[in-house]
């Protein structure tokens, strides 16, 4: 079988990976020299803790298993089973964590409620003020800026894999074939379009104007090295408001009696923080849903995030080295893990994973492979 994969972000690259692993010939086409979208502009988190129960959690857990297996083979991924901690500052936040611990799938997520002392034993960098912490053992991380490069380096060892950068696919030609902006036609048994947040042009022509996927913009930042290990990922209680696993009467009470700050509410914020391989901290994020998106970043969210992080660390942040904005594609029905649609005979569109892309890409691609009989 010959598979054409359009897009070299994490979703496209994992589709190429599964096809090659199954013995098929793969041509992967990318319009940039390398992917530059949401697959690089994220935390690199393999985030199991907050996923909705059922299909979404099952997908995340399977992806976590696949990431660990692939990471053992491709050290450049930087896979690490670091887990996560969400420090809890008062009884209302703790009540939300306790409700999560009562879920029937809590053990599958590796939830555990820790005292402040136990949390600092797990992550000594957390010297700030908090009363307890929710630990999720199944959370993990990879290096987002280099993960696709490391995967591709491994793929290129196979004579069945070809990477064609700097080519934008402009048209679907007949069945199972696409034409790029060089005029070359690439034909195979299956074409999979993994075009990320690129929802116009050819995608709109193929899927129609009612494609149930929207674009979401975020702001993030990265610091200089912390100077000590941050041994887990870190979230704050605003993440309870964002992730479906934490929905409960306790969360309703938190919203009623401890609303978000004005800045956090305006920018639909949560704190997530991961330490990079160089010791710096990736910190975010915001969520913007209304088009047209701003072309610039604003400072208030960064100030809010710095304040929250410093309250957990009990020390000033290192210098901010980078700030950036990113855009990802999300199913408008956010309970759906991904949008997978046959748009022509032999041509499939896979898009809209939302903030799950980095977490779930290996399992999403595995599902595609199984559904298409690779």
mmCIF file of C-alpha atoms in Angstrom:
data_model
loop_
_atom_site.group_PDB
_atom_site.id
_atom_site.type_symbol
_atom_site.label_atom_id
_atom_site.label_comp_id
_atom_site.label_asym_id
_atom_site.label_seq_id
_atom_site.Cartn_x
_atom_site.Cartn_y
_atom_site.Cartn_z
ATOM 1 C CA UNK A 1 0.000 0.000 0.000
ATOM 2 C CA UNK A 2 1.099 3.581 -0.724
ATOM 3 C CA UNK A 3 -0.052 6.298 1.688
ATOM 4 C CA UNK A 4 0.135 10.036 1.014
ATOM 5 C CA UNK A 5 0.181 12.136 4.202
ATOM 6 C CA UNK A 6 -0.330 15.888 3.859
ATOM 7 C CA UNK A 7 1.003 17.822 6.840
ATOM 8 C CA UNK A 8 4.092 17.302 8.993
ATOM 9 C CA UNK A 9 2.789 18.351 12.391
ATOM 10 C CA UNK A 10 2.471 15.811 15.152
ATOM 11 C CA UNK A 11 -0.809 14.340 13.833
ATOM 12 C CA UNK A 12 0.499 13.957 10.282
ATOM 13 C CA UNK A 13 3.863 12.607 11.419
ATOM 14 C CA UNK A 14 2.251 9.971 13.633
ATOM 15 C CA UNK A 15 0.051 8.901 10.699
ATOM 16 C CA UNK A 16 3.223 8.496 8.643
ATOM 17 C CA UNK A 17 4.804 6.584 11.530
ATOM 18 C CA UNK A 18 1.976 4.053 11.805
ATOM 19 C CA UNK A 19 1.867 3.511 8.044
ATOM 20 C CA UNK A 20 5.614 2.863 7.833
ATOM 21 C CA UNK A 21 5.468 0.595 10.885
ATOM 22 C CA UNK A 22 2.828 -1.466 9.091
ATOM 23 C CA UNK A 23 5.114 -1.952 6.116
ATOM 24 C CA UNK A 24 3.582 0.604 3.742
ATOM 25 C CA UNK A 25 5.235 3.143 1.467
ATOM 26 C CA UNK A 26 4.669 6.717 2.665
ATOM 27 C CA UNK A 27 5.062 10.108 1.020
ATOM 28 C CA UNK A 28 4.676 12.963 3.499
ATOM 29 C CA UNK A 29 4.173 16.452 2.076
ATOM 30 C CA UNK A 30 4.634 19.673 4.074
ATOM 31 C CA UNK A 31 4.108 23.203 2.790
ATOM 32 C CA UNK A 32 6.822 24.662 5.088
ATOM 33 C CA UNK A 33 10.427 23.528 5.362
ATOM 34 C CA UNK A 34 9.280 22.014 8.658
ATOM 35 C CA UNK A 35 5.999 22.196 10.556
ATOM 36 C CA UNK A 36 5.703 25.504 12.418
ATOM 37 C CA UNK A 37 2.177 25.416 13.833
ATOM 38 C CA UNK A 38 0.536 24.216 17.026
ATOM 39 C CA UNK A 39 2.588 21.013 17.122
ATOM 40 C CA UNK A 40 5.608 23.100 18.130
ATOM 41 C CA UNK A 41 3.812 25.872 20.024
ATOM 42 C CA UNK A 42 2.525 23.762 22.914
ATOM 43 C CA UNK A 43 3.623 22.347 26.243
ATOM 44 C CA UNK A 44 4.674 18.927 24.990
ATOM 45 C CA UNK A 45 2.400 17.456 27.628
ATOM 46 C CA UNK A 46 0.966 13.982 27.430
ATOM 47 C CA UNK A 47 -1.972 15.158 29.519
ATOM 48 C CA UNK A 48 -4.165 12.351 30.865
ATOM 49 C CA UNK A 49 -5.367 13.921 34.106
ATOM 50 C CA UNK A 50 -8.176 16.180 32.906
ATOM 51 C CA UNK A 51 -9.531 14.201 29.971
ATOM 52 C CA UNK A 52 -13.232 13.383 29.780
ATOM 53 C CA UNK A 53 -14.144 9.866 30.813
ATOM 54 C CA UNK A 54 -14.830 7.303 28.119
ATOM 55 C CA UNK A 55 -13.411 7.583 24.602
ATOM 56 C CA UNK A 56 -11.267 10.634 25.294
ATOM 57 C CA UNK A 57 -9.580 9.104 28.341
ATOM 58 C CA UNK A 58 -9.136 5.764 26.575
ATOM 59 C CA UNK A 59 -7.507 7.562 23.640
ATOM 60 C CA UNK A 60 -5.189 9.512 25.944
ATOM 61 C CA UNK A 61 -4.158 6.406 27.891
ATOM 62 C CA UNK A 62 -3.455 4.470 24.695
ATOM 63 C CA UNK A 63 -1.487 7.418 23.350
ATOM 64 C CA UNK A 64 0.480 7.625 26.608
ATOM 65 C CA UNK A 65 1.410 3.947 26.155
ATOM 66 C CA UNK A 66 2.431 4.528 22.540
ATOM 67 C CA UNK A 67 4.475 7.643 23.378
ATOM 68 C CA UNK A 68 6.435 5.680 25.967
ATOM 69 C CA UNK A 69 7.106 2.855 23.500
ATOM 70 C CA UNK A 70 8.155 5.226 20.723
ATOM 71 C CA UNK A 71 10.211 7.305 23.177
ATOM 72 C CA UNK A 72 12.252 4.262 24.144
ATOM 73 C CA UNK A 73 13.146 3.834 20.482
ATOM 74 C CA UNK A 74 13.556 7.550 19.679
ATOM 75 C CA UNK A 75 15.380 9.211 22.606
ATOM 76 C CA UNK A 76 15.233 12.562 20.797
ATOM 77 C CA UNK A 77 11.547 12.790 21.695
ATOM 78 C CA UNK A 78 12.597 13.573 25.245
ATOM 79 C CA UNK A 79 9.816 11.392 26.649
ATOM 80 C CA UNK A 80 9.634 11.430 30.422
ATOM 81 C CA UNK A 81 7.015 9.987 32.740
ATOM 82 C CA UNK A 82 7.032 13.015 35.020
ATOM 83 C CA UNK A 83 3.434 13.074 36.255
ATOM 84 C CA UNK A 84 1.742 16.331 37.236
ATOM 85 C CA UNK A 85 0.875 18.259 40.378
ATOM 86 C CA UNK A 86 -1.965 20.735 40.834
ATOM 87 C CA UNK A 87 -1.317 22.686 44.064
ATOM 88 C CA UNK A 88 -4.504 23.390 46.035
ATOM 89 C CA UNK A 89 -4.639 26.641 47.977
ATOM 90 C CA UNK A 90 -7.836 26.277 50.012
ATOM 91 C CA UNK A 91 -10.656 23.857 50.938
ATOM 92 C CA UNK A 92 -12.780 24.717 47.876
ATOM 93 C CA UNK A 93 -9.997 23.776 45.464
ATOM 94 C CA UNK A 94 -9.314 20.661 47.508
ATOM 95 C CA UNK A 95 -12.998 19.697 47.269
ATOM 96 C CA UNK A 96 -12.771 19.672 43.458
ATOM 97 C CA UNK A 97 -9.744 17.373 43.676
ATOM 98 C CA UNK A 98 -11.563 15.086 46.105
ATOM 99 C CA UNK A 99 -14.500 14.867 43.694
ATOM 100 C CA UNK A 100 -12.082 13.853 40.945
ATOM 101 C CA UNK A 101 -10.618 11.191 43.224
ATOM 102 C CA UNK A 102 -14.108 9.743 43.620
ATOM 103 C CA UNK A 103 -14.419 9.150 39.858
ATOM 104 C CA UNK A 104 -14.566 5.467 38.845
ATOM 105 C CA UNK A 105 -11.633 6.067 36.471
ATOM 106 C CA UNK A 106 -9.449 7.852 39.047
ATOM 107 C CA UNK A 107 -7.099 4.880 39.414
ATOM 108 C CA UNK A 108 -6.566 4.686 35.640
ATOM 109 C CA UNK A 109 -5.408 8.307 35.708
ATOM 110 C CA UNK A 110 -3.103 7.712 38.680
ATOM 111 C CA UNK A 111 -4.813 10.327 40.851
ATOM 112 C CA UNK A 112 -3.572 10.785 44.391
ATOM 113 C CA UNK A 113 -4.212 13.577 46.898
ATOM 114 C CA UNK A 114 -0.967 14.674 48.559
ATOM 115 C CA UNK A 115 -0.290 16.885 51.529
ATOM 116 C CA UNK A 116 1.826 19.955 50.882
ATOM 117 C CA UNK A 117 4.817 18.172 52.386
ATOM 118 C CA UNK A 118 4.292 15.095 50.229
ATOM 119 C CA UNK A 119 3.953 17.278 47.129
ATOM 120 C CA UNK A 120 7.243 19.043 47.917
ATOM 121 C CA UNK A 121 8.912 15.673 48.356
ATOM 122 C CA UNK A 122 7.774 14.801 44.810
ATOM 123 C CA UNK A 123 8.666 18.250 43.419
ATOM 124 C CA UNK A 124 11.050 20.155 45.735
ATOM 125 C CA UNK A 125 10.908 23.278 43.516
ATOM 126 C CA UNK A 126 7.390 23.999 44.827
ATOM 127 C CA UNK A 127 8.323 26.059 47.896
ATOM 128 C CA UNK A 128 5.352 28.437 47.799
ATOM 129 C CA UNK A 129 2.163 28.451 49.856
ATOM 130 C CA UNK A 130 -0.473 25.776 49.226
ATOM 131 C CA UNK A 131 -2.364 23.294 51.395
ATOM 132 C CA UNK A 132 -2.335 20.097 49.308
ATOM 133 C CA UNK A 133 -1.901 18.931 45.713
ATOM 134 C CA UNK A 134 -3.561 16.608 43.233
ATOM 135 C CA UNK A 135 -1.001 14.255 41.705
ATOM 136 C CA UNK A 136 -1.604 12.488 38.400
ATOM 137 C CA UNK A 137 0.927 9.729 37.845
ATOM 138 C CA UNK A 138 -0.016 9.051 34.200
ATOM 139 C CA UNK A 139 0.843 12.502 32.865
ATOM 140 C CA UNK A 140 4.075 12.755 30.889
ATOM 141 C CA UNK A 141 5.932 15.085 28.525
ATOM 142 C CA UNK A 142 7.979 15.276 25.328
ATOM 143 C CA UNK A 143 9.930 18.122 23.705
ATOM 144 C CA UNK A 144 7.489 19.809 21.290
ATOM 145 C CA UNK A 145 10.009 21.860 19.307
ATOM 146 C CA UNK A 146 12.041 18.796 18.358
ATOM 147 C CA UNK A 147 9.619 15.844 18.572
ATOM 148 C CA UNK A 148 8.644 15.913 14.889
ATOM 149 C CA UNK A 149 12.309 16.244 13.876
ATOM 150 C CA UNK A 150 13.266 13.239 15.986
ATOM 151 C CA UNK A 151 10.413 11.147 14.607
ATOM 152 C CA UNK A 152 11.313 12.114 11.050
ATOM 153 C CA UNK A 153 14.970 11.259 11.572
ATOM 154 C CA UNK A 154 13.848 7.769 12.547
ATOM 155 C CA UNK A 155 11.363 7.545 9.657
ATOM 156 C CA UNK A 156 14.048 8.497 7.159
ATOM 157 C CA UNK A 157 15.923 5.320 8.068
ATOM 158 C CA UNK A 158 13.237 3.436 6.163
ATOM 159 C CA UNK A 159 13.508 3.232 2.350
ATOM 160 C CA UNK A 160 9.695 3.255 2.286
ATOM 161 C CA UNK A 161 9.466 6.839 3.597
ATOM 162 C CA UNK A 162 9.833 10.056 1.585
ATOM 163 C CA UNK A 163 9.536 13.579 2.994
ATOM 164 C CA UNK A 164 8.713 16.424 0.594
ATOM 165 C CA UNK A 165 8.948 19.833 2.299
ATOM 166 C CA UNK A 166 8.193 23.222 0.773
ATOM 167 C CA UNK A 167 5.226 21.947 -1.245
ATOM 168 C CA UNK A 168 1.647 23.050 -0.753
ATOM 169 C CA UNK A 169 -1.057 20.646 -1.882
ATOM 170 C CA UNK A 170 -3.462 22.553 -4.121
ATOM 171 C CA UNK A 171 -5.848 19.961 -5.544
ATOM 172 C CA UNK A 172 -7.175 16.430 -5.303
ATOM 173 C CA UNK A 173 -6.750 14.720 -8.666
ATOM 174 C CA UNK A 174 -9.131 11.884 -9.448
ATOM 175 C CA UNK A 175 -9.000 9.199 -6.765
ATOM 176 C CA UNK A 176 -6.211 8.804 -4.200
ATOM 177 C CA UNK A 177 -3.980 11.547 -5.643
ATOM 178 C CA UNK A 178 -3.050 15.181 -4.961
ATOM 179 C CA UNK A 179 -1.286 17.861 -6.951
ATOM 180 C CA UNK A 180 1.171 20.220 -5.271
ATOM 181 C CA UNK A 181 2.155 23.796 -6.173
ATOM 182 C CA UNK A 182 5.156 22.467 -8.120
ATOM 183 C CA UNK A 183 2.701 20.789 -10.470
ATOM 184 C CA UNK A 184 3.684 17.287 -9.307
ATOM 185 C CA UNK A 185 0.997 14.656 -8.754
ATOM 186 C CA UNK A 186 1.349 12.239 -5.832
ATOM 187 C CA UNK A 187 -0.846 9.174 -6.030
ATOM 188 C CA UNK A 188 -1.382 6.318 -3.617
ATOM 189 C CA UNK A 189 -3.970 3.989 -2.197
ATOM 190 C CA UNK A 190 -4.949 6.468 0.530
ATOM 191 C CA UNK A 191 -4.487 10.205 1.064
ATOM 192 C CA UNK A 192 -4.713 11.565 4.621
ATOM 193 C CA UNK A 193 -4.948 15.334 5.081
ATOM 194 C CA UNK A 194 -3.553 16.354 8.487
ATOM 195 C CA UNK A 195 -3.563 20.078 7.877
ATOM 196 C CA UNK A 196 -3.887 21.350 11.437
ATOM 197 C CA UNK A 197 -5.389 24.827 11.727
ATOM 198 C CA UNK A 198 -5.294 25.349 7.942
ATOM 199 C CA UNK A 199 -9.047 25.107 7.344
ATOM 200 C CA UNK A 200 -9.419 27.287 4.249
ATOM 201 C CA UNK A 201 -8.478 26.743 0.626
ATOM 202 C CA UNK A 202 -8.426 23.101 -0.365
ATOM 203 C CA UNK A 203 -9.824 21.943 2.997
ATOM 204 C CA UNK A 204 -12.886 24.161 2.614
ATOM 205 C CA UNK A 205 -13.350 23.027 -0.986
ATOM 206 C CA UNK A 206 -13.247 19.363 0.034
ATOM 207 C CA UNK A 207 -15.088 19.421 3.364
ATOM 208 C CA UNK A 208 -17.485 22.294 2.673
ATOM 209 C CA UNK A 209 -18.179 25.480 4.601
ATOM 210 C CA UNK A 210 -19.959 23.617 7.431
ATOM 211 C CA UNK A 211 -16.864 21.758 8.616
ATOM 212 C CA UNK A 212 -17.530 21.340 12.379
ATOM 213 C CA UNK A 213 -14.095 22.600 13.378
ATOM 214 C CA UNK A 214 -13.011 25.999 14.694
ATOM 215 C CA UNK A 215 -9.691 27.699 15.250
ATOM 216 C CA UNK A 216 -8.443 28.605 18.738
ATOM 217 C CA UNK A 217 -5.633 31.037 19.524
ATOM 218 C CA UNK A 218 -3.382 30.875 22.582
ATOM 219 C CA UNK A 219 -0.511 32.781 24.171
ATOM 220 C CA UNK A 220 2.441 31.127 25.902
ATOM 221 C CA UNK A 221 5.963 31.890 27.085
ATOM 222 C CA UNK A 222 9.251 30.246 27.994
ATOM 223 C CA UNK A 223 11.852 31.249 30.572
ATOM 224 C CA UNK A 224 15.581 30.940 30.949
ATOM 225 C CA UNK A 225 16.683 27.818 32.865
ATOM 226 C CA UNK A 226 15.174 27.566 36.346
ATOM 227 C CA UNK A 227 18.446 26.416 37.843
ATOM 228 C CA UNK A 228 16.913 23.348 39.475
ATOM 229 C CA UNK A 229 14.684 20.470 38.358
ATOM 230 C CA UNK A 230 10.934 20.917 38.146
ATOM 231 C CA UNK A 231 10.272 17.226 38.464
ATOM 232 C CA UNK A 232 6.588 17.240 37.465
ATOM 233 C CA UNK A 233 4.333 19.276 35.228
ATOM 234 C CA UNK A 234 2.366 21.834 37.235
ATOM 235 C CA UNK A 235 -1.190 23.141 36.850
ATOM 236 C CA UNK A 236 -3.370 25.464 38.893
ATOM 237 C CA UNK A 237 -7.003 25.236 39.954
ATOM 238 C CA UNK A 238 -8.083 27.229 36.894
ATOM 239 C CA UNK A 239 -7.290 24.049 34.949
ATOM 240 C CA UNK A 240 -10.210 22.456 36.807
ATOM 241 C CA UNK A 241 -12.466 24.887 34.943
ATOM 242 C CA UNK A 242 -10.979 23.940 31.589
ATOM 243 C CA UNK A 243 -10.802 20.137 31.667
ATOM 244 C CA UNK A 244 -13.984 18.017 31.677
ATOM 245 C CA UNK A 245 -12.769 15.425 34.210
ATOM 246 C CA UNK A 246 -13.194 17.981 36.995
ATOM 247 C CA UNK A 247 -16.847 18.889 36.384
ATOM 248 C CA UNK A 248 -18.764 18.360 39.624
ATOM 249 C CA UNK A 249 -20.904 20.205 42.177
ATOM 250 C CA UNK A 250 -17.641 21.045 43.924
ATOM 251 C CA UNK A 251 -16.469 22.847 40.785
ATOM 252 C CA UNK A 252 -19.780 24.711 40.615
ATOM 253 C CA UNK A 253 -19.198 25.847 44.204
ATOM 254 C CA UNK A 254 -15.668 26.942 43.331
ATOM 255 C CA UNK A 255 -17.003 29.017 40.438
ATOM 256 C CA UNK A 256 -19.669 30.560 42.646
ATOM 257 C CA UNK A 257 -17.487 31.432 45.615
ATOM 258 C CA UNK A 258 -14.013 31.750 44.087
ATOM 259 C CA UNK A 259 -14.369 33.129 40.564
ATOM 260 C CA UNK A 260 -11.372 33.597 38.329
ATOM 261 C CA UNK A 261 -9.499 36.875 38.388
ATOM 262 C CA UNK A 262 -10.619 39.434 35.833
ATOM 263 C CA UNK A 263 -7.597 38.778 33.608
ATOM 264 C CA UNK A 264 -7.909 34.992 33.810
ATOM 265 C CA UNK A 265 -11.623 35.101 33.022
ATOM 266 C CA UNK A 266 -11.238 37.572 30.151
ATOM 267 C CA UNK A 267 -8.566 35.449 28.477
ATOM 268 C CA UNK A 268 -10.052 32.051 29.494
ATOM 269 C CA UNK A 269 -6.841 31.134 31.255
ATOM 270 C CA UNK A 270 -5.337 28.251 33.116
ATOM 271 C CA UNK A 271 -1.789 27.651 34.304
ATOM 272 C CA UNK A 272 0.123 24.746 32.827
ATOM 273 C CA UNK A 273 3.885 24.577 33.234
ATOM 274 C CA UNK A 274 6.501 22.098 32.007
ATOM 275 C CA UNK A 275 10.283 22.190 32.270
ATOM 276 C CA UNK A 276 12.153 21.850 29.003
ATOM 277 C CA UNK A 277 15.283 19.802 28.444
ATOM 278 C CA UNK A 278 17.419 22.961 28.759
ATOM 279 C CA UNK A 279 15.906 23.776 32.173
ATOM 280 C CA UNK A 280 13.611 26.553 30.981
ATOM 281 C CA UNK A 281 9.919 26.590 31.809
ATOM 282 C CA UNK A 282 7.146 26.553 29.216
ATOM 283 C CA UNK A 283 4.206 28.423 30.759
ATOM 284 C CA UNK A 284 0.667 29.139 29.512
ATOM 285 C CA UNK A 285 -1.991 29.597 28.422
ATOM 286 C CA UNK A 286 -4.911 31.624 27.105
ATOM 287 C CA UNK A 287 -7.826 30.700 24.824
ATOM 288 C CA UNK A 288 -9.324 32.992 22.201
ATOM 289 C CA UNK A 289 -12.239 31.756 20.091
ATOM 290 C CA UNK A 290 -13.646 34.811 18.313
ATOM 291 C CA UNK A 291 -12.388 35.737 14.859
ATOM 292 C CA UNK A 292 -10.586 37.722 13.672
ATOM 293 C CA UNK A 293 -7.739 36.902 16.040
ATOM 294 C CA UNK A 294 -5.434 39.656 17.201
ATOM 295 C CA UNK A 295 -2.098 39.852 15.414
ATOM 296 C CA UNK A 296 -0.207 40.805 18.582
ATOM 297 C CA UNK A 297 0.164 39.389 22.083
ATOM 298 C CA UNK A 298 -0.980 41.268 25.180
ATOM 299 C CA UNK A 299 0.957 41.515 28.421
ATOM 300 C CA UNK A 300 -1.699 41.087 31.130
ATOM 301 C CA UNK A 301 -1.976 37.289 30.739
ATOM 302 C CA UNK A 302 1.794 36.934 31.040
ATOM 303 C CA UNK A 303 1.780 39.033 34.217
ATOM 304 C CA UNK A 304 -1.002 36.874 35.664
ATOM 305 C CA UNK A 305 0.821 33.631 34.832
ATOM 306 C CA UNK A 306 4.078 34.908 36.333
ATOM 307 C CA UNK A 307 2.271 35.809 39.548
ATOM 308 C CA UNK A 308 0.679 32.369 39.874
ATOM 309 C CA UNK A 309 3.919 30.534 39.090
ATOM 310 C CA UNK A 310 5.917 32.591 41.561
ATOM 311 C CA UNK A 311 3.322 31.879 44.260
ATOM 312 C CA UNK A 312 3.893 28.136 43.756
ATOM 313 C CA UNK A 313 7.672 28.301 43.403
ATOM 314 C CA UNK A 314 8.131 30.760 46.255
ATOM 315 C CA UNK A 315 10.711 32.634 44.177
ATOM 316 C CA UNK A 316 10.902 34.971 41.183
ATOM 317 C CA UNK A 317 10.692 33.515 37.716
ATOM 318 C CA UNK A 318 13.823 33.427 35.583
ATOM 319 C CA UNK A 319 13.944 35.931 32.725
ATOM 320 C CA UNK A 320 11.298 35.403 30.055
ATOM 321 C CA UNK A 321 13.162 34.298 26.946
ATOM 322 C CA UNK A 322 10.309 33.856 24.459
ATOM 323 C CA UNK A 323 6.661 34.816 24.048
ATOM 324 C CA UNK A 324 4.488 33.467 21.262
ATOM 325 C CA UNK A 325 0.976 32.925 19.983
ATOM 326 C CA UNK A 326 -0.325 29.768 18.356
ATOM 327 C CA UNK A 327 -3.500 28.604 16.647
ATOM 328 C CA UNK A 328 -4.937 25.107 16.709
ATOM 329 C CA UNK A 329 -8.035 23.436 15.271
ATOM 330 C CA UNK A 330 -10.754 22.165 17.608
ATOM 331 C CA UNK A 331 -13.996 20.288 16.968
ATOM 332 C CA UNK A 332 -16.933 22.576 17.688
ATOM 333 C CA UNK A 333 -18.408 19.632 19.592
ATOM 334 C CA UNK A 334 -15.615 19.564 22.141
ATOM 335 C CA UNK A 335 -16.656 16.116 23.360
ATOM 336 C CA UNK A 336 -15.324 14.684 20.076
ATOM 337 C CA UNK A 337 -11.701 13.594 20.212
ATOM 338 C CA UNK A 338 -10.986 14.396 16.552
ATOM 339 C CA UNK A 339 -12.820 15.050 13.290
ATOM 340 C CA UNK A 340 -12.170 12.242 10.796
ATOM 341 C CA UNK A 341 -14.019 12.594 7.467
ATOM 342 C CA UNK A 342 -13.810 10.988 4.057
ATOM 343 C CA UNK A 343 -13.855 13.992 1.720
ATOM 344 C CA UNK A 344 -13.303 12.128 -1.581
ATOM 345 C CA UNK A 345 -12.851 8.505 -2.575
ATOM 346 C CA UNK A 346 -9.639 7.443 -0.892
ATOM 347 C CA UNK A 347 -9.086 10.891 0.684
ATOM 348 C CA UNK A 348 -9.521 11.478 4.408
ATOM 349 C CA UNK A 349 -9.346 14.645 6.503
ATOM 350 C CA UNK A 350 -8.145 14.268 10.097
ATOM 351 C CA UNK A 351 -8.279 17.511 12.075
ATOM 352 C CA UNK A 352 -9.710 19.278 15.101
ATOM 353 C CA UNK A 353 -8.061 17.527 18.058
ATOM 354 C CA UNK A 354 -8.004 20.835 19.929
ATOM 355 C CA UNK A 355 -5.651 20.886 22.890
ATOM 356 C CA UNK A 356 -5.440 17.091 22.715
ATOM 357 C CA UNK A 357 -3.210 16.965 19.647
ATOM 358 C CA UNK A 358 0.139 16.413 21.309
ATOM 359 C CA UNK A 359 -1.356 14.086 23.903
ATOM 360 C CA UNK A 360 -3.467 11.903 21.640
ATOM 361 C CA UNK A 361 -1.793 11.962 18.201
ATOM 362 C CA UNK A 362 -0.295 8.426 18.376
ATOM 363 C CA UNK A 363 -3.652 6.867 19.243
ATOM 364 C CA UNK A 364 -5.580 9.042 16.777
ATOM 365 C CA UNK A 365 -3.253 7.900 14.006
ATOM 366 C CA UNK A 366 -3.486 4.285 15.134
ATOM 367 C CA UNK A 367 -7.281 4.492 14.913
ATOM 368 C CA UNK A 368 -7.058 5.899 11.386
ATOM 369 C CA UNK A 369 -4.729 3.069 10.400
ATOM 370 C CA UNK A 370 -7.121 0.472 11.772
ATOM 371 C CA UNK A 371 -10.206 2.043 10.218
ATOM 372 C CA UNK A 372 -8.560 2.311 6.808
ATOM 373 C CA UNK A 373 -7.138 -1.202 6.939
ATOM 374 C CA UNK A 374 -3.462 -0.263 6.804
#
